[in-house]
Amino acid sequence: MQKQTSKTPASDLLPAETFPENILLPLEIRVHGRGGQGGVTCAKLIAATYAKLGFNVQTFGDYGAERTGAPIRSFTRVDKTPIKNRNKVYRPDHLLVLDTGLLVPTLLDGVAPGASLLINSSEDPEKLRRRYPQFRVAVVDATSIAREHGIGTAAVVIINTTIVGSYAAFMGLPMTAVQQAFSFFGFVEDYEAAVAASRAVQIFEPLVHPKAGGSENIVETGPVLPITEHQQDIPTGLKTGTWASQIPQYREYAAPCSLACPAGNDVVGFIQTLKEKGASAAAELLLQTQALPSVCGRVCPAPCMKACNRTYYDGPVNIRSLERWIADNSDLQLTPLSDPDPKNFAVVGSGPAGLSAAFHLAMHGQKVTLFEKEHQLGGVLRYGIPAYRLPDDVLDRDIARIMALGVGSECDAKINSEKLAKLNSEFDAVLVCIGLGAPYAMQAAGEQLKGVFQGLDFLARRKKEKLPLSGTVVVVGGGNTAVDCARSALRSGAGSVKLVYRRSRAEMPAIAEEIEEAAHEGVQILTQRQPVAFIGSDTITGIKLAEVELGDQDASGRRRPIVTDQTVELACTTVLLALGQQPHLKLLPEGWAIEGSRVMNGDEPLPVWFAGDCLTGDGTVAHAIGNGRRAALDALAFCSGKSLPEDKEMKSTVAPADIRFSHFPVIPPYEDRHQAGGRIKENFEEVNLGLPGPGEAERCFSCGRCTNCDSCLVFCPDGIIFRDGSGYRIDQEYCKGCGICVAECPRRAMAMLDK
Ligand code: FAD
């Protein structure tokens, strides 16, 4: 809907004495015509006529794309003061009807008794007058006049200019103003027809006078409402909804962030909830899938952020830190479901997979016992990831929330194959979440020298006791364990730390931000180097590194390292190996085997499931959390005989091309705060301090999910979308299926569907 509001420069105005005196302001005019008759131009010429008389005017059509013969409406407002109303005209004072075919009963909706009605008709004017006894009625056969003056074609006579002459006569407007308006818009040639129509028009006062009599009864237009509050408009009589072959519908599409989340979090959901209802409400949603939000909000590699559509605009939403914000700032009492016949579950291993499984089982009202071989619960979160990334109290908080649901635990309880078989007979179901097994060895000469350690052992021991280091420490590997070892070595007193990796830096599997922080703290990263020997007689004194060339891509998609015979020696005091871990192979009793995630004894499925790294080797906390939850729900469904709701199936994803970037202001991402640089040695305080506030949530596009932003309503050219409760209603009787609402939806929360 294009609205034009204008004021004629004083120099162009007609003399003041030509102003009609009886005009009540503000004045609203509605023109009913058909595509091709020129109704929009007619409204414009009337506006221009009033403008020439010194009034402020506004004029606009109902929609941009007129079709020949289709009912259209156009509107003009006139006032002494500048016009701010942006709505259509709902209560016209003057109604122009360009075609008797449009004289349907609903045409008059909203028109006050005593209003003025100008009809283009060749019918008997008296008859029309009697049909509308409570209105001032003027009748003119503008079509014949326009035809006589050769305006338009024989098939489609254009009456827009002709009828303006009769309108001026009806309202007592000076024809000089009409003439000026015509010349302003380049219709000088049509002026003669307008003059003829001004003479031909027959004007009748109301037969039945409105109670209060006369024009003072004209309905006030009332205060200006925002466009979003617009009223149900007056139907045109022609239900244009029948034209549509497609209709717009509000839909929900999976956002790429949510699809990328291995834990199965509803990312858009929790961010929008944070924005609208605060951290506790967001936590409630997050905890439906995420047992360890404080942990994941710190250590997750955040594949969601890599998938975020905002990356293509002004930078991805800092989703990980929003999750952390919610976890750190919410106060939530969880109420588990109550099950009158709870089942008894054993969960072996208390890393993220086991904790997640225990959490969801407990939330479903089941009895759960965790069996953990270490002294404390947490798995790698407790004994691997250093405190400067994941402080103990943060981990404790997430674990305490789970244990508060009534989960029991036995620590220092290593489960072997015999005990697993026993658990199978004692519990209704067993979930095995034991993570990965022993670390890989280097298989290089001198690996047994004193001073060569497994990085994982170093990290685990460092959690329990101080392990002072000195001199040059070489860390071998490129994953999270390697980077954690390097940064922990710096904190443990190493003079210098060199991280040796056989591929390029871009191919290091560790979290990119962690690599950057390690480099920032002073870890020297040596890429395309492969240790081939450890040097020393009893204790290590150096390491022999071969240069590596990168060949073709291997199965992992990374370039294959080719070790050359070019070597260098590097003096060092300690080597920490971080080459990954192998799967546990020895836990299954004789005859048991894993199929999918379920354990089979021959052909017989056992109520035993595997989950987490020991099953998938995915190697991230979020994967383990998601996998643990899904296995728990599978086990519960099996034991209870009920099928439990699966992860919400989403239709398809929202691509960057689906986002209307221009609807969003550019807002650079809010950065995490960090500990002020300075002392690293012995400083295991958390480095990343998270976001200063939840403002980052404002940056979420809410891909695929309606936020009630009103774009559909505002852009609908027919004004047939209305706010309705918590959403919108589309008047399907009038929706022509133009698709503009869908095209203008900033976030693909609508779609055009075949009717
Ligand atoms: P685990 O966390 O390994 O837990 C298994 C648990 O089972 C342990 O508690 C173990 O003691 C127990 N267990 C084992 N055998 C037995 C048995 N026989 N009886 C009883 N209990 C047993 N991922 C990320 O997403 N982000 C990171 O920043 C990150 N950093 C990492 C840093 C390090 C140093 C390491 C090693 C890994 C890191 N990872 C990271 C990977 C991530 O921690 C793992 O993918 C995740 O912990 C796997 O979870 P899980 O529950 O399957 O196994």
PDB file of C-alpha atoms and ligand atoms in Angstrom, residues 299-301 348-354 371-374 376 378-381 383-386 389 413-416 433-436 456 459 480-481 484 511 514 581 584 587 611-614 618-622 624, ligand 1:
ATOM      1  CA  VAL A 299      33.057 -26.491  26.858  1.00  0.00           C
ATOM      2  CA  CYS A 300      30.812 -27.307  23.911  1.00  0.00           C
ATOM      3  CA  PRO A 301      32.521 -26.851  20.523  1.00  0.00           C
ATOM      4  CA  VAL A 348      27.575 -47.562  34.477  1.00  0.00           C
ATOM      5  CA  GLY A 349      29.857 -44.559  34.130  1.00  0.00           C
ATOM      6  CA  SER A 350      29.119 -41.009  35.227  1.00  0.00           C
ATOM      7  CA  GLY A 351      30.526 -38.923  32.390  1.00  0.00           C
ATOM      8  CA  PRO A 352      28.150 -36.691  30.432  1.00  0.00           C
ATOM      9  CA  ALA A 353      26.458 -39.681  28.769  1.00  0.00           C
ATOM     10  CA  GLY A 354      25.775 -41.471  32.062  1.00  0.00           C
ATOM     11  CA  PHE A 371      28.149 -46.935  39.142  1.00  0.00           C
ATOM     12  CA  GLU A 372      31.447 -45.084  38.745  1.00  0.00           C
ATOM     13  CA  LYS A 373      34.933 -46.514  38.925  1.00  0.00           C
ATOM     14  CA  GLU A 374      36.509 -43.219  39.998  1.00  0.00           C
ATOM     15  CA  GLN A 376      33.907 -38.820  42.135  1.00  0.00           C
ATOM     16  CA  GLY A 378      31.787 -36.591  36.231  1.00  0.00           C
ATOM     17  CA  GLY A 379      34.021 -38.658  33.950  1.00  0.00           C
ATOM     18  CA  VAL A 380      36.200 -36.576  31.651  1.00  0.00           C
ATOM     19  CA  LEU A 381      34.448 -33.459  32.911  1.00  0.00           C
ATOM     20  CA  TYR A 383      39.244 -35.793  35.522  1.00  0.00           C
ATOM     21  CA  GLY A 384      40.071 -34.430  32.081  1.00  0.00           C
ATOM     22  CA  ILE A 385      38.915 -30.910  31.330  1.00  0.00           C
ATOM     23  CA  PRO A 386      40.944 -28.489  33.460  1.00  0.00           C
ATOM     24  CA  ARG A 389      37.796 -24.109  31.521  1.00  0.00           C
ATOM     25  CA  ALA A 413      32.830 -49.182  41.781  1.00  0.00           C
ATOM     26  CA  LYS A 414      34.536 -50.551  38.716  1.00  0.00           C
ATOM     27  CA  ILE A 415      32.197 -52.740  36.734  1.00  0.00           C
ATOM     28  CA  ASN A 416      33.777 -55.695  34.970  1.00  0.00           C
ATOM     29  CA  CYS A 433      28.350 -45.202  29.424  1.00  0.00           C
ATOM     30  CA  ILE A 434      31.994 -45.926  30.181  1.00  0.00           C
ATOM     31  CA  GLY A 435      33.639 -43.554  27.723  1.00  0.00           C
ATOM     32  CA  LEU A 436      36.811 -44.417  25.905  1.00  0.00           C
ATOM     33  CA  LEU A 456      45.261 -37.842  30.167  1.00  0.00           C
ATOM     34  CA  LEU A 459      45.447 -34.029  33.535  1.00  0.00           C
ATOM     35  CA  ASN A 480      41.246 -30.958  23.177  1.00  0.00           C
ATOM     36  CA  THR A 481      43.367 -33.193  25.390  1.00  0.00           C
ATOM     37  CA  ASP A 484      44.432 -28.791  27.702  1.00  0.00           C
ATOM     38  CA  ILE A 511      38.002 -26.283  19.763  1.00  0.00           C
ATOM     39  CA  GLU A 514      40.935 -23.039  22.820  1.00  0.00           C
ATOM     40  CA  GLN A 581      41.930 -43.133  23.196  1.00  0.00           C
ATOM     41  CA  HIS A 584      36.912 -50.346  25.762  1.00  0.00           C
ATOM     42  CA  LEU A 587      33.621 -55.239  29.406  1.00  0.00           C
ATOM     43  CA  ALA A 611      25.766 -44.866  25.028  1.00  0.00           C
ATOM     44  CA  GLY A 612      28.254 -42.024  24.765  1.00  0.00           C
ATOM     45  CA  ASP A 613      31.827 -42.195  23.531  1.00  0.00           C
ATOM     46  CA  CYS A 614      32.121 -45.923  24.248  1.00  0.00           C
ATOM     47  CA  ASP A 618      31.946 -38.917  18.739  1.00  0.00           C
ATOM     48  CA  GLY A 619      34.224 -37.233  21.226  1.00  0.00           C
ATOM     49  CA  THR A 620      32.190 -34.268  22.400  1.00  0.00           C
ATOM     50  CA  VAL A 621      30.271 -33.613  25.575  1.00  0.00           C
ATOM     51  CA  ALA A 622      27.159 -32.589  23.652  1.00  0.00           C
ATOM     52  CA  ALA A 624      27.509 -37.840  24.797  1.00  0.00           C
TER      53      ALA A 624
HETATM   54  P1  FAD B   1      33.412 -40.197  29.836  1.00  0.00           P
HETATM   55  O1  FAD B   1      33.319 -38.761  30.071  1.00  0.00           O
HETATM   56  O2  FAD B   1      34.729 -40.732  29.511  1.00  0.00           O
HETATM   57  O3  FAD B   1      32.826 -40.910  31.098  1.00  0.00           O
HETATM   58  C1  FAD B   1      32.927 -42.295  31.257  1.00  0.00           C
HETATM   59  C2  FAD B   1      32.821 -42.622  32.729  1.00  0.00           C
HETATM   60  O4  FAD B   1      32.753 -43.990  32.891  1.00  0.00           O
HETATM   61  C3  FAD B   1      33.995 -42.138  33.511  1.00  0.00           C
HETATM   62  O5  FAD B   1      33.572 -41.508  34.677  1.00  0.00           O
HETATM   63  C4  FAD B   1      34.740 -43.419  33.832  1.00  0.00           C
HETATM   64  O6  FAD B   1      35.470 -43.324  35.012  1.00  0.00           O
HETATM   65  C5  FAD B   1      33.596 -44.380  33.954  1.00  0.00           C
HETATM   66  N1  FAD B   1      33.974 -45.768  33.729  1.00  0.00           N
HETATM   67  C6  FAD B   1      34.759 -46.271  32.770  1.00  0.00           C
HETATM   68  N2  FAD B   1      34.838 -47.591  32.880  1.00  0.00           N
HETATM   69  C7  FAD B   1      34.114 -47.933  33.937  1.00  0.00           C
HETATM   70  C8  FAD B   1      33.815 -49.167  34.551  1.00  0.00           C
HETATM   71  N3  FAD B   1      34.290 -50.288  34.076  1.00  0.00           N
HETATM   72  N4  FAD B   1      33.035 -49.155  35.635  1.00  0.00           N
HETATM   73  C9  FAD B   1      32.533 -48.029  36.128  1.00  0.00           C
HETATM   74  N5  FAD B   1      32.803 -46.837  35.585  1.00  0.00           N
HETATM   75  C10 FAD B   1      33.554 -46.793  34.491  1.00  0.00           C
HETATM   76  N6  FAD B   1      34.439 -32.488  24.545  1.00  0.00           N
HETATM   77  C11 FAD B   1      33.829 -31.320  24.344  1.00  0.00           C
HETATM   78  O7  FAD B   1      32.701 -31.300  23.852  1.00  0.00           O
HETATM   79  N7  FAD B   1      34.430 -30.158  24.695  1.00  0.00           N
HETATM   80  C12 FAD B   1      35.636 -30.094  25.285  1.00  0.00           C
HETATM   81  O8  FAD B   1      36.132 -29.039  25.584  1.00  0.00           O
HETATM   82  C13 FAD B   1      36.290 -31.314  25.525  1.00  0.00           C
HETATM   83  N8  FAD B   1      37.498 -31.341  26.127  1.00  0.00           N
HETATM   84  C14 FAD B   1      38.056 -32.534  26.416  1.00  0.00           C
HETATM   85  C15 FAD B   1      39.241 -32.551  27.113  1.00  0.00           C
HETATM   86  C16 FAD B   1      39.815 -33.720  27.424  1.00  0.00           C
HETATM   87  C17 FAD B   1      41.095 -33.725  28.181  1.00  0.00           C
HETATM   88  C18 FAD B   1      39.233 -34.949  27.017  1.00  0.00           C
HETATM   89  C19 FAD B   1      39.855 -36.244  27.345  1.00  0.00           C
HETATM   90  C20 FAD B   1      38.064 -34.963  26.317  1.00  0.00           C
HETATM   91  C21 FAD B   1      37.454 -33.749  26.024  1.00  0.00           C
HETATM   92  N9  FAD B   1      36.258 -33.721  25.350  1.00  0.00           N
HETATM   93  C22 FAD B   1      35.642 -32.525  25.133  1.00  0.00           C
HETATM   94  C23 FAD B   1      35.565 -34.957  24.953  1.00  0.00           C
HETATM   95  C24 FAD B   1      34.477 -35.295  25.975  1.00  0.00           C
HETATM   96  O9  FAD B   1      34.904 -35.031  27.262  1.00  0.00           O
HETATM   97  C25 FAD B   1      34.010 -36.701  25.818  1.00  0.00           C
HETATM   98  O10 FAD B   1      33.572 -36.889  24.494  1.00  0.00           O
HETATM   99  C26 FAD B   1      32.892 -37.022  26.801  1.00  0.00           C
HETATM  100  O11 FAD B   1      33.322 -36.837  28.111  1.00  0.00           O
HETATM  101  C27 FAD B   1      32.399 -38.443  26.603  1.00  0.00           C
HETATM  102  O12 FAD B   1      31.431 -38.700  27.590  1.00  0.00           O
HETATM  103  P2  FAD B   1      31.123 -40.173  28.097  1.00  0.00           P
HETATM  104  O13 FAD B   1      30.130 -40.028  29.181  1.00  0.00           O
HETATM  105  O14 FAD B   1      30.788 -41.022  26.961  1.00  0.00           O
HETATM  106  O15 FAD B   1      32.483 -40.694  28.673  1.00  0.00           O
END
